Amino acid sequence: MKKMMHSIQKITSTETYPIRHIVLRAGKPIESCQFNGDELVSTLHFGYYLNHQIIGVISIFEIDNSHFIAQKSFQIRGMAVLPTFQKQGIGEALVKEAEKFCTTQKADLIWFNARTTAVGFYQKMRYEIVGAEFEINEVGPHFLMFKKLSMGRRN
């Protein structure tokens, strides 16, 4: 049996679009996969490669959220794994890679708007819900979720 080669690597924002499109923006124009802040120097994109093919993506934006008092926080956006490869630990590996990066940046907090269907996935990784469910126009129901990073900045 042939050994599967897998890795997580930094990628460009445009390399996230095909995965974002299939998983997060199905039936919408490809342009809907471009997010505000994708091209900022402080934004990072990771791709999960399996045999040289990207099968999962995550983007991490340095941005504060008024719901939290944090010295430095990052938002996860565009976390997506191709349907065929879901529930195999790939999403968890991508989130852990994002957490590792945020820790190296001395961030205090990671936050994001999680699709209601993904809340259980994030809760297993110790993310907590803040507030009530809300609707993102043309995307669906979400919850605000966060995790404080224990390796955050020390005063």
Short mmCIF file of N, CA, C and O in Angstrom, two decimals, residues 19-110:
data_model
loop_
_atom_site.label_atom_id
_atom_site.label_comp_id
_atom_site.label_asym_id
_atom_site.label_seq_id
_atom_site.Cartn_x
_atom_site.Cartn_y
_atom_site.Cartn_z
N ILE A 19 -11.25 25.50 -1.80
CA ILE A 19 -11.79 24.75 -0.67
C ILE A 19 -12.90 25.56 -0.01
O ILE A 19 -13.97 25.02 0.30
N ARG A 20 -12.66 26.85 0.21
CA ARG A 20 -13.71 27.72 0.78
C ARG A 20 -14.96 27.64 -0.09
O ARG A 20 -16.07 27.59 0.44
N HIS A 21 -14.78 27.64 -1.40
CA HIS A 21 -15.92 27.65 -2.32
C HIS A 21 -16.76 26.39 -2.18
O HIS A 21 -17.99 26.47 -2.03
N ILE A 22 -16.12 25.24 -2.19
CA ILE A 22 -16.84 23.96 -2.10
C ILE A 22 -17.55 23.82 -0.75
O ILE A 22 -18.72 23.44 -0.70
N VAL A 23 -16.86 24.15 0.33
CA VAL A 23 -17.37 23.86 1.67
C VAL A 23 -18.21 25.00 2.25
O VAL A 23 -19.24 24.75 2.87
N LEU A 24 -17.77 26.24 2.06
CA LEU A 24 -18.41 27.37 2.74
C LEU A 24 -19.29 28.24 1.86
O LEU A 24 -20.14 28.97 2.36
N ARG A 25 -19.06 28.22 0.56
CA ARG A 25 -19.78 29.13 -0.33
C ARG A 25 -20.37 28.41 -1.55
O ARG A 25 -20.45 28.98 -2.64
N ALA A 26 -20.78 27.17 -1.37
CA ALA A 26 -21.33 26.38 -2.48
C ALA A 26 -22.50 27.12 -3.13
O ALA A 26 -23.36 27.68 -2.44
N GLY A 27 -22.50 27.16 -4.47
CA GLY A 27 -23.57 27.81 -5.20
C GLY A 27 -23.44 29.32 -5.30
O GLY A 27 -24.25 29.97 -5.93
N LYS A 28 -22.41 29.87 -4.67
CA LYS A 28 -22.17 31.31 -4.74
C LYS A 28 -20.97 31.58 -5.65
O LYS A 28 -20.18 30.68 -5.91
N PRO A 29 -20.84 32.81 -6.12
CA PRO A 29 -19.68 33.11 -6.99
C PRO A 29 -18.36 32.92 -6.24
O PRO A 29 -18.30 33.13 -5.03
N ILE A 30 -17.32 32.55 -6.97
CA ILE A 30 -15.99 32.33 -6.38
C ILE A 30 -15.51 33.59 -5.65
O ILE A 30 -14.79 33.50 -4.67
N GLU A 31 -15.93 34.76 -6.11
CA GLU A 31 -15.53 36.02 -5.48
C GLU A 31 -15.98 36.09 -4.01
O GLU A 31 -15.39 36.79 -3.21
N SER A 32 -17.03 35.34 -3.67
CA SER A 32 -17.53 35.34 -2.29
C SER A 32 -16.55 34.66 -1.34
O SER A 32 -16.70 34.73 -0.13
N CYS A 33 -15.53 34.01 -1.90
CA CYS A 33 -14.52 33.32 -1.09
C CYS A 33 -13.40 34.24 -0.66
O CYS A 33 -12.54 33.85 0.12
N GLN A 34 -13.38 35.46 -1.20
CA GLN A 34 -12.37 36.44 -0.80
C GLN A 34 -12.90 37.21 0.39
O GLN A 34 -13.98 37.79 0.32
N PHE A 35 -12.16 37.17 1.50
CA PHE A 35 -12.60 37.82 2.73
C PHE A 35 -11.83 39.11 2.95
O PHE A 35 -10.64 39.19 2.60
N ASN A 36 -12.48 40.09 3.57
CA ASN A 36 -11.78 41.32 3.95
C ASN A 36 -10.62 40.94 4.88
O ASN A 36 -10.82 40.19 5.82
N GLY A 37 -9.45 41.46 4.59
CA GLY A 37 -8.29 41.18 5.42
C GLY A 37 -7.44 40.03 4.94
O GLY A 37 -6.35 39.80 5.47
N ASP A 38 -7.90 39.29 3.92
CA ASP A 38 -7.13 38.15 3.40
C ASP A 38 -5.69 38.52 3.02
O ASP A 38 -4.79 37.72 3.18
N GLU A 39 -5.52 39.74 2.50
CA GLU A 39 -4.21 40.13 1.96
C GLU A 39 -3.35 40.92 2.95
O GLU A 39 -2.25 41.34 2.59
N LEU A 40 -3.83 41.12 4.16
CA LEU A 40 -3.03 41.86 5.14
C LEU A 40 -1.77 41.07 5.50
O LEU A 40 -1.79 39.84 5.54
N VAL A 41 -0.71 41.80 5.78
CA VAL A 41 0.57 41.16 6.15
C VAL A 41 0.41 40.33 7.42
O VAL A 41 1.03 39.28 7.58
N SER A 42 -0.49 40.76 8.32
CA SER A 42 -0.69 40.07 9.59
C SER A 42 -1.59 38.83 9.47
O SER A 42 -1.74 38.08 10.42
N THR A 43 -2.20 38.62 8.29
CA THR A 43 -3.08 37.47 8.08
C THR A 43 -2.26 36.29 7.58
O THR A 43 -1.35 36.46 6.76
N LEU A 44 -2.58 35.11 8.08
CA LEU A 44 -1.88 33.90 7.68
C LEU A 44 -2.88 32.86 7.22
O LEU A 44 -3.97 32.74 7.79
N HIS A 45 -2.51 32.11 6.19
CA HIS A 45 -3.35 31.04 5.66
C HIS A 45 -2.55 29.75 5.69
O HIS A 45 -1.39 29.73 5.31
N PHE A 46 -3.21 28.67 6.12
CA PHE A 46 -2.59 27.35 6.14
C PHE A 46 -3.40 26.40 5.29
O PHE A 46 -4.64 26.46 5.29
N GLY A 47 -2.71 25.52 4.61
CA GLY A 47 -3.36 24.48 3.84
C GLY A 47 -2.93 23.11 4.35
O GLY A 47 -1.75 22.91 4.67
N TYR A 48 -3.87 22.19 4.42
CA TYR A 48 -3.57 20.81 4.79
C TYR A 48 -3.42 20.04 3.48
O TYR A 48 -4.37 19.94 2.71
N TYR A 49 -2.23 19.55 3.24
CA TYR A 49 -1.93 18.83 2.01
C TYR A 49 -1.98 17.33 2.24
O TYR A 49 -1.46 16.82 3.23
N LEU A 50 -2.60 16.62 1.31
CA LEU A 50 -2.55 15.18 1.26
C LEU A 50 -2.08 14.82 -0.14
O LEU A 50 -2.74 15.16 -1.13
N ASN A 51 -0.93 14.19 -0.23
CA ASN A 51 -0.33 13.85 -1.54
C ASN A 51 -0.32 15.03 -2.48
O ASN A 51 -0.78 14.96 -3.63
N HIS A 52 0.17 16.17 -2.01
CA HIS A 52 0.36 17.39 -2.81
C HIS A 52 -0.94 18.08 -3.22
O HIS A 52 -0.92 18.96 -4.06
N GLN A 53 -2.08 17.67 -2.65
CA GLN A 53 -3.38 18.32 -2.92
C GLN A 53 -3.85 18.99 -1.64
O GLN A 53 -3.80 18.36 -0.57
N ILE A 54 -4.32 20.23 -1.73
CA ILE A 54 -4.89 20.88 -0.56
C ILE A 54 -6.29 20.33 -0.33
O ILE A 54 -7.13 20.37 -1.23
N ILE A 55 -6.52 19.81 0.88
CA ILE A 55 -7.85 19.26 1.19
C ILE A 55 -8.52 19.99 2.35
O ILE A 55 -9.67 19.74 2.66
N GLY A 56 -7.78 20.90 2.99
CA GLY A 56 -8.34 21.68 4.08
C GLY A 56 -7.59 23.00 4.21
O GLY A 56 -6.41 23.08 3.85
N VAL A 57 -8.29 24.03 4.69
CA VAL A 57 -7.69 25.36 4.83
C VAL A 57 -8.17 26.03 6.11
O VAL A 57 -9.24 25.71 6.64
N ILE A 58 -7.36 26.95 6.59
CA ILE A 58 -7.74 27.81 7.71
C ILE A 58 -7.01 29.14 7.53
O ILE A 58 -5.87 29.16 7.04
N SER A 59 -7.68 30.22 7.90
CA SER A 59 -7.06 31.54 7.85
C SER A 59 -7.15 32.16 9.24
O SER A 59 -8.12 31.95 9.97
N ILE A 60 -6.12 32.93 9.58
CA ILE A 60 -6.05 33.53 10.90
C ILE A 60 -5.73 35.03 10.74
O ILE A 60 -4.79 35.38 10.07
N PHE A 61 -6.61 35.86 11.29
CA PHE A 61 -6.53 37.31 11.14
C PHE A 61 -6.25 37.94 12.50
O PHE A 61 -6.91 37.59 13.48
N GLU A 62 -5.30 38.86 12.54
CA GLU A 62 -5.07 39.59 13.80
C GLU A 62 -6.10 40.72 13.87
O GLU A 62 -6.01 41.69 13.13
N ILE A 63 -7.09 40.55 14.74
CA ILE A 63 -8.16 41.54 14.86
C ILE A 63 -8.84 41.36 16.21
O ILE A 63 -9.03 40.25 16.68
N ASP A 64 -9.17 42.50 16.83
CA ASP A 64 -9.84 42.46 18.12
C ASP A 64 -11.34 42.29 17.93
O ASP A 64 -11.88 42.55 16.86
N ASN A 65 -12.01 41.88 18.99
CA ASN A 65 -13.46 41.76 19.02
C ASN A 65 -13.92 42.47 20.28
O ASN A 65 -13.42 42.18 21.38
N SER A 66 -14.88 43.39 20.15
CA SER A 66 -15.32 44.21 21.29
C SER A 66 -15.94 43.38 22.43
O SER A 66 -16.08 43.88 23.53
N HIS A 67 -16.28 42.11 22.17
CA HIS A 67 -16.82 41.25 23.21
C HIS A 67 -15.76 40.81 24.21
O HIS A 67 -16.08 40.29 25.28
N PHE A 68 -14.50 40.96 23.84
CA PHE A 68 -13.42 40.44 24.67
C PHE A 68 -12.42 41.53 25.04
O PHE A 68 -12.10 42.38 24.21
N ILE A 69 -11.91 41.44 26.26
CA ILE A 69 -10.80 42.30 26.66
C ILE A 69 -9.56 41.44 26.53
O ILE A 69 -9.35 40.51 27.30
N ALA A 70 -8.76 41.73 25.52
CA ALA A 70 -7.54 40.96 25.30
C ALA A 70 -6.47 41.90 24.79
O ALA A 70 -6.77 42.86 24.07
N GLN A 71 -5.24 41.63 25.17
CA GLN A 71 -4.12 42.44 24.68
C GLN A 71 -3.95 42.25 23.18
O GLN A 71 -3.73 43.19 22.45
N LYS A 72 -4.05 41.00 22.77
CA LYS A 72 -3.81 40.66 21.37
C LYS A 72 -4.67 39.46 21.01
O LYS A 72 -4.57 38.42 21.65
N SER A 73 -5.53 39.62 20.00
CA SER A 73 -6.40 38.50 19.64
C SER A 73 -6.38 38.26 18.14
O SER A 73 -6.10 39.16 17.35
N PHE A 74 -6.71 37.02 17.78
CA PHE A 74 -6.78 36.60 16.39
C PHE A 74 -8.14 35.97 16.13
O PHE A 74 -8.72 35.34 17.02
N GLN A 75 -8.61 36.14 14.91
CA GLN A 75 -9.87 35.53 14.47
C GLN A 75 -9.57 34.44 13.46
O GLN A 75 -8.82 34.65 12.51
N ILE A 76 -10.18 33.28 13.66
CA ILE A 76 -10.14 32.20 12.67
C ILE A 76 -11.26 32.46 11.68
O ILE A 76 -12.38 32.76 12.08
N ARG A 77 -10.95 32.35 10.39
CA ARG A 77 -11.98 32.47 9.35
C ARG A 77 -11.69 31.44 8.26
O ARG A 77 -10.55 31.04 8.07
N GLY A 78 -12.71 31.07 7.56
CA GLY A 78 -12.54 30.21 6.39
C GLY A 78 -11.98 28.84 6.70
O GLY A 78 -11.30 28.25 5.88
N MET A 79 -12.29 28.30 7.89
CA MET A 79 -11.84 26.95 8.23
C MET A 79 -12.72 25.98 7.45
O MET A 79 -13.93 26.00 7.59
N ALA A 80 -12.10 25.16 6.61
CA ALA A 80 -12.88 24.26 5.76
C ALA A 80 -12.06 23.04 5.39
O ALA A 80 -10.88 23.14 5.09
N VAL A 81 -12.72 21.88 5.41
CA VAL A 81 -12.12 20.62 4.98
C VAL A 81 -13.07 20.01 3.96
O VAL A 81 -14.29 19.99 4.18
N LEU A 82 -12.52 19.52 2.85
CA LEU A 82 -13.37 18.91 1.83
C LEU A 82 -14.23 17.81 2.45
O LEU A 82 -13.75 17.05 3.30
N PRO A 83 -15.50 17.72 2.05
CA PRO A 83 -16.43 16.77 2.68
C PRO A 83 -15.92 15.33 2.77
O PRO A 83 -16.10 14.68 3.81
N THR A 84 -15.25 14.85 1.75
CA THR A 84 -14.73 13.48 1.74
C THR A 84 -13.74 13.22 2.87
O THR A 84 -13.56 12.08 3.28
N PHE A 85 -13.08 14.29 3.35
CA PHE A 85 -12.01 14.14 4.33
C PHE A 85 -12.41 14.64 5.72
O PHE A 85 -11.58 14.67 6.64
N GLN A 86 -13.67 15.02 5.91
CA GLN A 86 -14.12 15.49 7.21
C GLN A 86 -14.19 14.33 8.21
O GLN A 86 -14.27 13.18 7.82
N LYS A 87 -14.13 14.68 9.48
CA LYS A 87 -14.19 13.71 10.59
C LYS A 87 -13.00 12.74 10.60
O LYS A 87 -13.12 11.60 11.02
N GLN A 88 -11.85 13.25 10.12
CA GLN A 88 -10.62 12.44 10.12
C GLN A 88 -9.47 13.14 10.85
O GLN A 88 -8.31 12.78 10.68
N GLY A 89 -9.79 14.20 11.61
CA GLY A 89 -8.76 14.90 12.38
C GLY A 89 -8.07 16.03 11.64
O GLY A 89 -7.18 16.68 12.19
N ILE A 90 -8.46 16.29 10.39
CA ILE A 90 -7.79 17.32 9.59
C ILE A 90 -8.16 18.71 10.09
O ILE A 90 -7.29 19.57 10.26
N GLY A 91 -9.44 18.93 10.37
CA GLY A 91 -9.86 20.23 10.91
C GLY A 91 -9.19 20.51 12.24
O GLY A 91 -8.71 21.62 12.48
N GLU A 92 -9.12 19.50 13.09
CA GLU A 92 -8.46 19.66 14.38
C GLU A 92 -6.99 20.00 14.20
O GLU A 92 -6.46 20.88 14.89
N ALA A 93 -6.32 19.35 13.27
CA ALA A 93 -4.90 19.64 13.00
C ALA A 93 -4.73 21.08 12.52
O ALA A 93 -3.78 21.77 12.94
N LEU A 94 -5.64 21.56 11.68
CA LEU A 94 -5.56 22.94 11.19
C LEU A 94 -5.78 23.94 12.33
O LEU A 94 -5.05 24.93 12.44
N VAL A 95 -6.76 23.69 13.19
CA VAL A 95 -7.02 24.59 14.31
C VAL A 95 -5.81 24.60 15.25
O VAL A 95 -5.39 25.66 15.72
N LYS A 96 -5.23 23.44 15.51
CA LYS A 96 -4.05 23.38 16.38
C LYS A 96 -2.88 24.14 15.78
O LYS A 96 -2.11 24.79 16.49
N GLU A 97 -2.72 24.07 14.46
CA GLU A 97 -1.66 24.83 13.78
C GLU A 97 -1.91 26.33 13.96
O GLU A 97 -0.98 27.09 14.23
N ALA A 98 -3.16 26.76 13.82
CA ALA A 98 -3.51 28.17 14.02
C ALA A 98 -3.23 28.59 15.47
O ALA A 98 -2.68 29.67 15.71
N GLU A 99 -3.59 27.73 16.43
CA GLU A 99 -3.33 28.03 17.84
C GLU A 99 -1.83 28.17 18.09
O GLU A 99 -1.40 29.06 18.82
N LYS A 100 -1.06 27.26 17.51
CA LYS A 100 0.40 27.29 17.68
C LYS A 100 0.96 28.62 17.15
O LYS A 100 1.78 29.26 17.80
N PHE A 101 0.48 29.03 15.96
CA PHE A 101 0.93 30.30 15.40
C PHE A 101 0.57 31.46 16.32
O PHE A 101 1.39 32.32 16.61
N CYS A 102 -0.67 31.49 16.81
CA CYS A 102 -1.13 32.58 17.68
C CYS A 102 -0.29 32.64 18.95
O CYS A 102 0.03 33.72 19.45
N THR A 103 0.07 31.48 19.48
CA THR A 103 0.92 31.43 20.67
C THR A 103 2.28 32.04 20.39
O THR A 103 2.81 32.80 21.21
N THR A 104 2.85 31.76 19.20
CA THR A 104 4.15 32.35 18.86
C THR A 104 4.04 33.86 18.71
O THR A 104 5.03 34.57 18.86
N GLN A 105 2.85 34.34 18.41
CA GLN A 105 2.61 35.79 18.28
C GLN A 105 2.23 36.44 19.61
O GLN A 105 1.86 37.60 19.66
N LYS A 106 2.31 35.65 20.69
CA LYS A 106 1.97 36.09 22.04
C LYS A 106 0.53 36.61 22.13
O LYS A 106 0.25 37.58 22.84
N ALA A 107 -0.37 35.94 21.43
CA ALA A 107 -1.78 36.29 21.49
C ALA A 107 -2.40 35.78 22.78
O ALA A 107 -1.96 34.78 23.35
N ASP A 108 -3.41 36.50 23.25
CA ASP A 108 -4.14 36.13 24.46
C ASP A 108 -5.38 35.30 24.16
O ASP A 108 -5.86 34.59 25.02
N LEU A 109 -5.92 35.46 22.93
CA LEU A 109 -7.24 34.94 22.65
C LEU A 109 -7.40 34.63 21.17
O LEU A 109 -6.86 35.33 20.32
N ILE A 110 -8.15 33.56 20.89
CA ILE A 110 -8.60 33.26 19.53
C ILE A 110 -10.12 33.29 19.57
O ILE A 110 -10.73 32.76 20.51
#
